[in-house]
mmCIF file of C-alpha atoms and ligand atoms in Angstrom:
data_model
loop_
_atom_site.group_PDB
_atom_site.id
_atom_site.type_symbol
_atom_site.label_atom_id
_atom_site.label_comp_id
_atom_site.label_asym_id
_atom_site.label_seq_id
_atom_site.Cartn_x
_atom_site.Cartn_y
_atom_site.Cartn_z
ATOM 1 C CA MET A 1 101.217 117.015 124.136
ATOM 2 C CA THR A 2 101.729 115.787 120.624
ATOM 3 C CA ILE A 3 104.991 114.717 118.901
ATOM 4 C CA ALA A 4 104.818 113.587 115.529
ATOM 5 C CA TYR A 5 106.242 111.477 113.750
ATOM 6 C CA ARG A 6 106.649 109.853 110.068
ATOM 7 C CA ILE A 7 108.796 108.649 107.489
ATOM 8 C CA ASP A 8 109.837 109.982 104.584
ATOM 9 C CA GLN A 9 106.971 110.891 102.163
ATOM 10 C CA ILE A 10 106.338 108.226 100.379
ATOM 11 C CA ASP A 11 104.976 107.404 96.117
ATOM 12 C CA TYR A 12 101.942 105.115 96.421
ATOM 13 C CA PRO A 13 102.484 102.651 93.921
ATOM 14 C CA PHE A 14 98.836 102.916 92.088
ATOM 15 C CA PRO A 15 98.044 100.237 90.673
ATOM 16 C CA ALA A 16 96.208 100.159 87.146
ATOM 17 C CA LYS A 17 92.060 99.896 86.836
ATOM 18 C CA PRO A 18 90.930 95.874 86.514
ATOM 19 C CA ALA A 19 89.806 95.653 83.036
ATOM 20 C CA VAL A 20 85.860 96.248 82.014
ATOM 21 C CA LEU A 21 84.510 93.915 81.672
ATOM 22 C CA SER A 22 81.463 92.956 79.265
ATOM 23 C CA ASP A 23 78.121 91.357 80.685
ATOM 24 C CA VAL A 24 78.225 87.993 79.172
ATOM 25 C CA ARG A 25 81.690 87.324 81.324
ATOM 26 C CA LYS A 26 81.767 88.367 83.815
ATOM 27 C CA ALA A 27 77.115 86.143 84.287
ATOM 28 C CA GLU A 28 79.671 83.512 82.996
ATOM 29 C CA LEU A 29 82.389 84.814 86.105
ATOM 30 C CA LYS A 30 79.525 84.704 88.720
ATOM 31 C CA ASP A 31 78.776 81.110 87.892
ATOM 32 C CA LYS A 32 81.832 80.378 87.839
ATOM 33 C CA ILE A 33 83.018 81.216 90.924
ATOM 34 C CA LYS A 34 79.918 80.537 92.955
ATOM 35 C CA VAL A 35 79.950 77.016 91.616
ATOM 36 C CA LEU A 36 83.949 76.715 92.549
ATOM 37 C CA LEU A 37 83.815 78.014 96.527
ATOM 38 C CA LYS A 38 80.817 75.220 96.955
ATOM 39 C CA GLU A 39 83.650 72.351 95.449
ATOM 40 C CA LYS A 40 86.276 74.173 97.445
ATOM 41 C CA ASN A 41 84.426 74.501 100.948
ATOM 42 C CA ALA A 42 85.013 78.313 100.728
ATOM 43 C CA THR A 43 82.781 81.373 101.870
ATOM 44 C CA MET A 44 83.901 84.993 100.697
ATOM 45 C CA VAL A 45 84.294 87.548 103.155
ATOM 46 C CA ALA A 46 84.773 91.445 101.576
ATOM 47 C CA HIS A 47 84.472 94.752 102.362
ATOM 48 C CA TYR A 48 81.648 97.492 101.943
ATOM 49 C CA TYR A 49 84.607 99.710 99.214
ATOM 50 C CA THR A 50 84.577 96.390 97.047
ATOM 51 C CA ASP A 51 82.946 97.018 94.047
ATOM 52 C CA PRO A 52 78.885 96.758 93.578
ATOM 53 C CA GLU A 53 79.173 93.114 92.719
ATOM 54 C CA ILE A 54 81.649 91.417 94.379
ATOM 55 C CA GLN A 55 79.534 92.756 97.121
ATOM 56 C CA ALA A 56 76.782 90.925 95.629
ATOM 57 C CA LEU A 57 78.190 87.663 94.851
ATOM 58 C CA ALA A 58 79.696 87.459 98.504
ATOM 59 C CA GLU A 59 75.759 87.886 99.472
ATOM 60 C CA GLU A 60 74.223 85.506 97.027
ATOM 61 C CA THR A 61 77.059 82.789 98.669
ATOM 62 C CA GLY A 62 76.466 83.252 102.441
ATOM 63 C CA GLY A 63 79.590 85.169 102.550
ATOM 64 C CA CYS A 64 80.048 88.440 104.597
ATOM 65 C CA VAL A 65 79.539 92.190 103.311
ATOM 66 C CA ALA A 66 81.496 94.609 106.847
ATOM 67 C CA ASP A 67 83.971 96.139 108.022
ATOM 68 C CA SER A 68 87.388 95.429 109.094
ATOM 69 C CA LEU A 69 85.933 94.811 112.243
ATOM 70 C CA GLU A 70 83.618 92.457 111.436
ATOM 71 C CA MET A 71 85.359 90.855 108.223
ATOM 72 C CA ALA A 72 87.916 89.358 111.503
ATOM 73 C CA ARG A 73 85.421 87.965 113.193
ATOM 74 C CA PHE A 74 82.744 86.257 110.133
ATOM 75 C CA GLY A 75 86.187 84.611 109.305
ATOM 76 C CA ARG A 76 87.587 83.357 112.200
ATOM 77 C CA ASP A 77 83.443 82.740 113.089
ATOM 78 C CA ALA A 78 82.892 80.975 109.905
ATOM 79 C CA ALA A 79 81.987 76.948 109.327
ATOM 80 C CA GLU A 80 84.016 76.362 105.732
ATOM 81 C CA GLN A 81 87.828 75.720 106.093
ATOM 82 C CA THR A 82 88.934 78.252 102.886
ATOM 83 C CA LEU A 83 88.645 82.141 103.101
ATOM 84 C CA LEU A 84 88.502 84.218 99.917
ATOM 85 C CA VAL A 85 88.657 88.050 101.909
ATOM 86 C CA ALA A 86 88.035 90.886 98.422
ATOM 87 C CA GLY A 87 89.675 93.792 100.574
ATOM 88 C CA VAL A 88 92.664 94.495 100.903
ATOM 89 C CA LYS A 89 95.928 92.837 102.112
ATOM 90 C CA PHE A 90 96.038 93.281 105.810
ATOM 91 C CA MET A 91 92.469 91.990 105.476
ATOM 92 C CA GLY A 92 93.887 89.119 104.934
ATOM 93 C CA GLU A 93 96.917 89.187 107.342
ATOM 94 C CA THR A 94 93.970 88.923 109.688
ATOM 95 C CA ALA A 95 92.032 86.370 109.009
ATOM 96 C CA LYS A 96 95.379 83.867 108.630
ATOM 97 C CA ILE A 97 96.336 84.923 111.842
ATOM 98 C CA LEU A 98 93.029 85.069 113.631
ATOM 99 C CA SER A 99 92.446 81.336 111.328
ATOM 100 C CA PRO A 100 95.464 79.798 111.509
ATOM 101 C CA GLU A 101 93.969 75.894 110.372
ATOM 102 C CA LYS A 102 92.278 77.906 107.399
ATOM 103 C CA ARG A 103 93.515 78.416 103.877
ATOM 104 C CA VAL A 104 92.699 82.380 103.720
ATOM 105 C CA PHE A 105 92.532 83.756 99.153
ATOM 106 C CA MET A 106 92.958 87.144 98.270
ATOM 107 C CA PRO A 107 92.647 87.962 94.680
ATOM 108 C CA THR A 108 95.027 89.572 95.050
ATOM 109 C CA MET A 109 98.306 90.603 97.378
ATOM 110 C CA GLU A 110 98.947 93.365 95.758
ATOM 111 C CA ALA A 111 95.565 95.204 97.010
ATOM 112 C CA THR A 112 97.548 96.927 99.808
ATOM 113 C CA CYS A 113 96.911 100.027 101.829
ATOM 114 C CA SER A 114 97.813 103.990 102.095
ATOM 115 C CA LEU A 115 98.238 103.386 106.168
ATOM 116 C CA ASP A 116 100.243 99.889 105.823
ATOM 117 C CA LEU A 117 103.014 101.017 103.167
ATOM 118 C CA GLY A 118 103.336 104.679 105.183
ATOM 119 C CA CYS A 119 104.217 102.663 108.590
ATOM 120 C CA PRO A 120 107.194 100.225 107.924
ATOM 121 C CA ILE A 121 107.611 97.547 110.769
ATOM 122 C CA GLU A 122 111.431 99.051 111.327
ATOM 123 C CA GLU A 123 110.673 102.626 111.751
ATOM 124 C CA PHE A 124 107.944 102.128 113.946
ATOM 125 C CA SER A 125 109.399 100.130 116.442
ATOM 126 C CA ALA A 126 111.501 102.329 116.759
ATOM 127 C CA PHE A 127 109.029 105.174 117.707
ATOM 128 C CA CYS A 128 107.984 102.892 119.283
ATOM 129 C CA ASP A 129 111.422 101.791 121.576
ATOM 130 C CA ALA A 130 112.139 105.433 122.432
ATOM 131 C CA HIS A 131 108.662 105.782 124.867
ATOM 132 C CA PRO A 132 108.670 102.962 126.831
ATOM 133 C CA ASP A 133 106.116 103.932 129.540
ATOM 134 C CA HIS A 134 103.824 104.149 126.219
ATOM 135 C CA THR A 135 100.649 101.577 125.385
ATOM 136 C CA VAL A 136 100.622 101.213 121.804
ATOM 137 C CA VAL A 137 97.726 101.038 119.365
ATOM 138 C CA VAL A 138 97.502 100.483 116.138
ATOM 139 C CA TYR A 139 95.086 100.269 113.552
ATOM 140 C CA ALA A 140 93.737 96.712 112.072
ATOM 141 C CA ASN A 141 95.606 98.566 108.356
ATOM 142 C CA THR A 142 99.065 96.882 109.709
ATOM 143 C CA SER A 143 101.010 95.090 109.028
ATOM 144 C CA ALA A 144 101.388 91.481 110.287
ATOM 145 C CA ALA A 145 104.930 92.601 111.937
ATOM 146 C CA VAL A 146 103.505 96.321 113.289
ATOM 147 C CA LYS A 147 100.585 94.118 114.701
ATOM 148 C CA ALA A 148 102.989 91.931 116.840
ATOM 149 C CA ARG A 149 104.609 94.947 118.193
ATOM 150 C CA ALA A 150 101.384 96.437 119.762
ATOM 151 C CA ASP A 151 100.008 95.816 122.713
ATOM 152 C CA TRP A 152 96.170 96.078 121.196
ATOM 153 C CA VAL A 153 95.083 96.435 117.644
ATOM 154 C CA VAL A 154 91.994 98.656 116.679
ATOM 155 C CA THR A 155 89.442 99.056 114.231
ATOM 156 C CA SER A 156 87.249 102.333 113.883
ATOM 157 C CA SER A 157 84.432 101.051 115.027
ATOM 158 C CA ILE A 158 85.919 100.017 118.427
ATOM 159 C CA ALA A 159 88.611 102.054 118.145
ATOM 160 C CA LEU A 160 86.932 105.078 120.491
ATOM 161 C CA GLU A 161 85.999 102.365 123.664
ATOM 162 C CA ILE A 162 89.237 100.616 123.733
ATOM 163 C CA VAL A 163 90.966 104.078 123.784
ATOM 164 C CA GLU A 164 88.431 105.435 126.584
ATOM 165 C CA HIS A 165 88.902 102.450 128.465
ATOM 166 C CA LEU A 166 92.968 102.711 128.280
ATOM 167 C CA ASP A 167 93.092 106.670 129.284
ATOM 168 C CA SER A 168 90.458 105.513 132.261
ATOM 169 C CA LEU A 169 94.044 103.995 133.269
ATOM 170 C CA GLY A 170 95.926 106.447 133.160
ATOM 171 C CA LYS A 171 97.916 105.014 130.177
ATOM 172 C CA PRO A 172 99.776 107.675 127.167
ATOM 173 C CA ILE A 173 99.069 105.956 124.157
ATOM 174 C CA ILE A 174 101.787 105.352 120.929
ATOM 175 C CA TRP A 175 99.074 105.207 118.770
ATOM 176 C CA GLY A 176 99.802 104.471 114.335
ATOM 177 C CA PRO A 177 99.268 104.809 111.744
ATOM 178 C CA ASP A 178 96.371 106.899 110.743
ATOM 179 C CA ARG A 179 96.757 110.380 112.058
ATOM 180 C CA HIS A 180 93.679 111.214 110.918
ATOM 181 C CA LEU A 181 91.947 108.957 112.988
ATOM 182 C CA GLY A 182 93.996 109.358 116.087
ATOM 183 C CA SER A 183 93.615 113.237 116.322
ATOM 184 C CA TYR A 184 89.735 112.611 115.747
ATOM 185 C CA ILE A 185 89.903 110.384 119.060
ATOM 186 C CA ALA A 186 92.542 112.611 121.279
ATOM 187 C CA LYS A 187 89.921 114.911 120.768
ATOM 188 C CA LYS A 188 86.633 112.698 122.138
ATOM 189 C CA THR A 189 88.943 110.645 124.831
ATOM 190 C CA GLY A 190 90.895 114.226 126.197
ATOM 191 C CA ALA A 191 94.000 111.173 126.058
ATOM 192 C CA GLU A 192 97.362 111.272 125.883
ATOM 193 C CA MET A 193 98.777 109.975 122.170
ATOM 194 C CA LEU A 194 101.386 110.520 120.289
ATOM 195 C CA MET A 195 101.475 110.145 116.460
ATOM 196 C CA TRP A 196 102.001 108.333 114.327
ATOM 197 C CA GLN A 197 101.735 110.776 110.951
ATOM 198 C CA GLY A 198 99.887 107.720 108.562
ATOM 199 C CA GLU A 199 96.916 108.611 105.911
ATOM 200 C CA CYS A 200 94.287 106.919 104.484
ATOM 201 C CA ILE A 201 94.854 107.954 100.672
ATOM 202 C CA VAL A 202 90.850 108.670 100.000
ATOM 203 C CA HIS A 203 90.374 110.055 102.871
ATOM 204 C CA ASP A 204 92.852 112.454 102.809
ATOM 205 C CA GLU A 205 91.321 114.312 99.842
ATOM 206 C CA PHE A 206 88.112 115.039 100.765
ATOM 207 C CA SER A 207 88.097 118.683 101.435
ATOM 208 C CA SER A 208 86.050 121.016 103.877
ATOM 209 C CA GLN A 209 85.855 123.971 101.276
ATOM 210 C CA ALA A 210 83.975 121.798 98.439
ATOM 211 C CA LEU A 211 81.972 120.172 101.722
ATOM 212 C CA GLN A 212 80.425 123.214 102.510
ATOM 213 C CA ASP A 213 80.099 124.137 98.526
ATOM 214 C CA MET A 214 78.093 121.174 98.314
ATOM 215 C CA LYS A 215 75.723 121.560 101.335
ATOM 216 C CA ALA A 216 74.495 124.913 100.430
ATOM 217 C CA LEU A 217 73.222 122.881 97.249
ATOM 218 C CA TYR A 218 71.856 120.157 99.705
ATOM 219 C CA PRO A 219 70.613 122.380 102.587
ATOM 220 C CA GLU A 220 68.125 119.062 103.769
ATOM 221 C CA ALA A 221 71.045 116.638 103.309
ATOM 222 C CA ALA A 222 72.640 115.204 106.183
ATOM 223 C CA VAL A 223 77.275 114.317 106.140
ATOM 224 C CA LEU A 224 78.277 111.470 106.953
ATOM 225 C CA VAL A 225 82.305 111.132 107.636
ATOM 226 C CA HIS A 226 84.188 108.780 108.417
ATOM 227 C CA PRO A 227 87.123 110.076 111.159
ATOM 228 C CA GLU A 228 90.341 108.751 108.405
ATOM 229 C CA SER A 229 89.427 112.288 106.921
ATOM 230 C CA PRO A 230 90.826 115.125 108.039
ATOM 231 C CA ALA A 231 89.375 117.192 111.084
ATOM 232 C CA SER A 232 87.850 120.113 109.229
ATOM 233 C CA VAL A 233 85.747 117.354 107.089
ATOM 234 C CA VAL A 234 84.966 115.721 110.753
ATOM 235 C CA GLU A 235 84.063 118.849 112.552
ATOM 236 C CA MET A 236 81.086 119.353 109.617
ATOM 237 C CA ALA A 237 79.718 115.999 110.333
ATOM 238 C CA ASP A 238 76.341 115.503 111.700
ATOM 239 C CA ALA A 239 77.213 112.113 112.209
ATOM 240 C CA VAL A 240 80.823 110.424 112.352
ATOM 241 C CA GLY A 241 82.054 106.533 112.331
ATOM 242 C CA SER A 242 83.201 103.958 110.783
ATOM 243 C CA THR A 243 81.499 101.862 107.785
ATOM 244 C CA SER A 244 78.812 100.133 109.105
ATOM 245 C CA GLN A 245 78.097 103.206 111.973
ATOM 246 C CA LEU A 246 77.351 105.644 108.731
ATOM 247 C CA ILE A 247 75.475 103.160 107.326
ATOM 248 C CA GLN A 248 73.485 102.661 110.739
ATOM 249 C CA ALA A 249 73.664 105.939 111.207
ATOM 250 C CA ALA A 250 72.082 107.111 107.366
ATOM 251 C CA GLN A 251 68.946 104.478 108.607
ATOM 252 C CA ASP A 252 68.287 105.884 111.968
ATOM 253 C CA MET A 253 68.391 109.571 110.963
ATOM 254 C CA PRO A 254 65.078 110.905 108.915
ATOM 255 C CA ASN A 255 67.261 113.021 106.625
ATOM 256 C CA GLN A 256 65.889 111.837 103.020
ATOM 257 C CA THR A 257 69.243 113.090 101.553
ATOM 258 C CA PHE A 258 72.918 112.271 102.663
ATOM 259 C CA ILE A 259 76.414 113.960 101.601
ATOM 260 C CA VAL A 260 78.831 110.294 103.005
ATOM 261 C CA ALA A 261 82.733 111.797 102.949
ATOM 262 C CA THR A 262 83.941 107.876 102.629
ATOM 263 C CA ASP A 263 84.894 105.479 99.626
ATOM 264 C CA LYS A 264 82.060 105.118 97.465
ATOM 265 C CA GLY A 265 81.439 100.906 97.264
ATOM 266 C CA ILE A 266 79.559 102.277 101.139
ATOM 267 C CA PHE A 267 76.359 102.994 98.651
ATOM 268 C CA TYR A 268 75.996 99.720 97.112
ATOM 269 C CA LYS A 269 74.734 99.174 100.908
ATOM 270 C CA MET A 270 73.121 102.162 101.378
ATOM 271 C CA GLN A 271 71.031 102.197 98.363
ATOM 272 C CA GLN A 272 70.135 98.156 99.452
ATOM 273 C CA LEU A 273 68.790 99.348 102.672
ATOM 274 C CA MET A 274 67.364 102.677 102.628
ATOM 275 C CA PRO A 275 66.518 102.761 98.014
ATOM 276 C CA GLU A 276 64.007 105.612 99.550
ATOM 277 C CA LYS A 277 67.060 107.843 100.579
ATOM 278 C CA GLN A 278 69.504 109.865 98.594
ATOM 279 C CA PHE A 279 73.292 109.014 98.450
ATOM 280 C CA VAL A 280 75.679 111.611 97.638
ATOM 281 C CA GLU A 281 79.707 111.403 97.317
ATOM 282 C CA ALA A 282 81.259 114.416 99.303
ATOM 283 C CA PRO A 283 83.535 115.918 97.382
ATOM 284 C CA THR A 284 87.658 114.775 97.142
ATOM 285 C CA ALA A 285 89.081 117.968 95.936
ATOM 286 C CA GLY A 286 88.430 121.921 95.432
ATOM 287 C CA ASN A 287 88.100 123.778 92.051
ATOM 288 C CA GLY A 288 91.450 123.266 89.948
ATOM 289 C CA ALA A 289 92.971 119.962 92.396
ATOM 290 C CA THR A 290 92.964 116.945 90.846
ATOM 291 C CA CYS A 291 92.028 113.864 92.958
ATOM 292 C CA LYS A 292 94.040 110.253 92.864
ATOM 293 C CA SER A 293 91.122 108.726 94.641
ATOM 294 C CA CYS A 294 88.442 110.152 93.381
ATOM 295 C CA ALA A 295 86.702 108.642 96.630
ATOM 296 C CA HIS A 296 87.882 105.072 95.493
ATOM 297 C CA CYS A 297 90.835 102.920 97.234
ATOM 298 C CA PRO A 298 92.270 102.379 93.436
ATOM 299 C CA TRP A 299 93.447 98.720 95.595
ATOM 300 C CA MET A 300 89.765 97.515 96.749
ATOM 301 C CA ALA A 301 89.257 98.244 93.432
ATOM 302 C CA MET A 302 91.250 95.567 92.340
ATOM 303 C CA ASN A 303 89.250 92.634 94.003
ATOM 304 C CA GLY A 304 87.434 92.186 90.477
ATOM 305 C CA LEU A 305 85.825 88.986 89.539
ATOM 306 C CA GLU A 306 89.389 87.916 87.039
ATOM 307 C CA ALA A 307 91.191 87.953 90.005
ATOM 308 C CA ILE A 308 88.507 85.909 92.165
ATOM 309 C CA TYR A 309 88.547 83.915 89.441
ATOM 310 C CA GLN A 310 92.443 82.900 89.158
ATOM 311 C CA SER A 311 92.503 83.055 92.987
ATOM 312 C CA LEU A 312 90.138 80.058 93.062
ATOM 313 C CA THR A 313 91.581 78.053 89.638
ATOM 314 C CA THR A 314 94.738 78.550 89.864
ATOM 315 C CA VAL A 315 97.720 75.742 89.964
ATOM 316 C CA ASP A 316 100.505 77.697 91.257
ATOM 317 C CA THR A 317 98.691 79.554 94.693
ATOM 318 C CA SER A 318 101.349 81.586 95.758
ATOM 319 C CA ALA A 319 100.154 84.279 94.057
ATOM 320 C CA HIS A 320 96.735 84.128 95.829
ATOM 321 C CA GLU A 321 97.371 82.250 99.457
ATOM 322 C CA ILE A 322 98.303 84.433 102.509
ATOM 323 C CA PHE A 323 101.090 83.238 104.932
ATOM 324 C CA VAL A 324 101.801 84.146 108.177
ATOM 325 C CA ASP A 325 105.098 83.347 110.377
ATOM 326 C CA ASP A 326 104.296 81.704 112.931
ATOM 327 C CA ALA A 327 105.533 83.716 115.271
ATOM 328 C CA LEU A 328 105.004 86.525 114.699
ATOM 329 C CA ARG A 329 100.990 85.371 114.025
ATOM 330 C CA GLU A 330 101.107 84.490 117.991
ATOM 331 C CA GLN A 331 102.685 87.511 118.632
ATOM 332 C CA ALA A 332 99.941 89.368 116.698
ATOM 333 C CA LEU A 333 96.827 87.567 118.086
ATOM 334 C CA ILE A 334 97.235 88.758 121.444
ATOM 335 C CA PRO A 335 96.874 92.584 120.797
ATOM 336 C CA LEU A 336 94.054 90.743 117.725
ATOM 337 C CA ASN A 337 92.412 89.024 120.699
ATOM 338 C CA ARG A 338 92.486 91.747 122.762
ATOM 339 C CA MET A 339 90.309 93.841 120.906
ATOM 340 C CA LEU A 340 87.737 91.069 120.226
ATOM 341 C CA ASP A 341 87.785 89.714 122.984
ATOM 342 C CA PHE A 342 86.801 93.724 124.837
ATOM 343 C CA SER A 343 84.236 94.076 121.812
ATOM 344 C CA ALA A 344 82.349 90.693 122.637
ATOM 345 C CA GLN A 345 82.013 92.480 126.286
ATOM 346 C CA LEU A 346 81.166 95.473 125.457
ATOM 347 C CA LYS A 347 78.810 94.448 123.051
ATOM 348 C CA ALA A 348 77.512 91.558 126.169
ATOM 349 C CA LYS A 349 77.267 95.206 128.782
ATOM 350 C CA LYS A 350 75.106 97.071 125.909
ATOM 351 C CA SER A 351 72.435 93.856 125.425
ATOM 352 C CA ALA A 352 71.941 93.310 129.311
HETATM 353 P P1 13P B 401 85.889 100.470 109.189
HETATM 354 O O1 13P B 401 85.256 99.405 107.613
HETATM 355 O O2 13P B 401 86.440 99.373 109.968
HETATM 356 O O3 13P B 401 85.073 101.179 109.338
HETATM 357 O O4 13P B 401 88.026 100.436 107.737
HETATM 358 C C1 13P B 401 86.984 101.854 107.183
HETATM 359 C C2 13P B 401 89.351 101.655 106.079
HETATM 360 O O5 13P B 401 89.216 101.916 105.299
HETATM 361 C C3 13P B 401 89.057 99.716 105.716
HETATM 362 O O6 13P B 401 90.005 99.716 104.732
HETATM 363 FE FE1 SF4 B 402 93.678 102.219 103.850
HETATM 364 FE FE2 SF4 B 402 91.877 103.918 102.243
HETATM 365 FE FE3 SF4 B 402 92.130 101.765 101.033
HETATM 366 FE FE4 SF4 B 402 91.392 101.575 103.315
HETATM 367 S S1 SF4 B 402 90.073 103.214 101.825
HETATM 368 S S2 SF4 B 402 92.347 100.322 102.313
HETATM 369 S S3 SF4 B 402 92.224 102.600 104.822
HETATM 370 S S4 SF4 B 402 93.658 103.325 101.750
#
């Protein structure tokens, strides 16, 4: 049985796109940022959805480019005492929850996520209170307060295994906030899940009808789909998974061409690892439809070079530094650590 639950339709406050920089200005900013990172004993932790030049900068400076789970791990284990998180706010908060002794900066605090916006703590908490016998599992794309209300935090690369585990214990689950990822996991595991009805505005736009048309143009291509996409798109996939799992799938599969249904930021890593293969963006809208994100998260796009430079030089750090209330942090750490411990055990089992 699935009970739908959602807050009123949200008018997402899409941010303005960062100004386009000249090559000279880009090179100047990159050089300055490299020096500043060293001076401040800081490392960059970037997501695969940030712009290619941001991912390249993280790599060139010894930082990491990864999925949400690996970003959390890397930030926690980094020797540097300052983390510059290029991603969206929940990623910065997760880093701070895991490493309260480190200073965590973000290019802009306004880089949010439709899943986080669509899951306010008061409403979500009331939903949980109404079903006290359920285990609360929340996606990492949530506020620190929502994490603190949860029993488990998951990312898309470990959600399936964690829900399988909870289901094997006979536990009914409250799942929030991504309804598409939740439905995919419920279908795969058969677990009893009550769904919060949130969505990622980027993945929600992929269209199965338009994808069908595109497949006709590339008959040899394999289709890679992130499970935040609608079920009709997931059903057409040759591989479904988190960002890192999709990159791995493209490496493992013999196909030369891939249609990719996730944020186009991922093409940087795919092309870097597989220069001989061809990657094509999955269509985000059918004929005549409007495209809100055009397969690139407007909040991830806010992580520009100017904003990074600002975050490392500003005297008033309040617009860039992440703080999480102590009591909330301690509570949110419990479900986050459950995920990280579960993931470490799973890794150990696989390599045994
Ligand atoms: P993953 O990188 O964990 O797959 O997360 C996708 C996402 O939407 C992050 O915002
Ligand atoms: Fe959130 Fe989607 Fe953007 Fe990821 S891509 S940060 S899930 S809106």
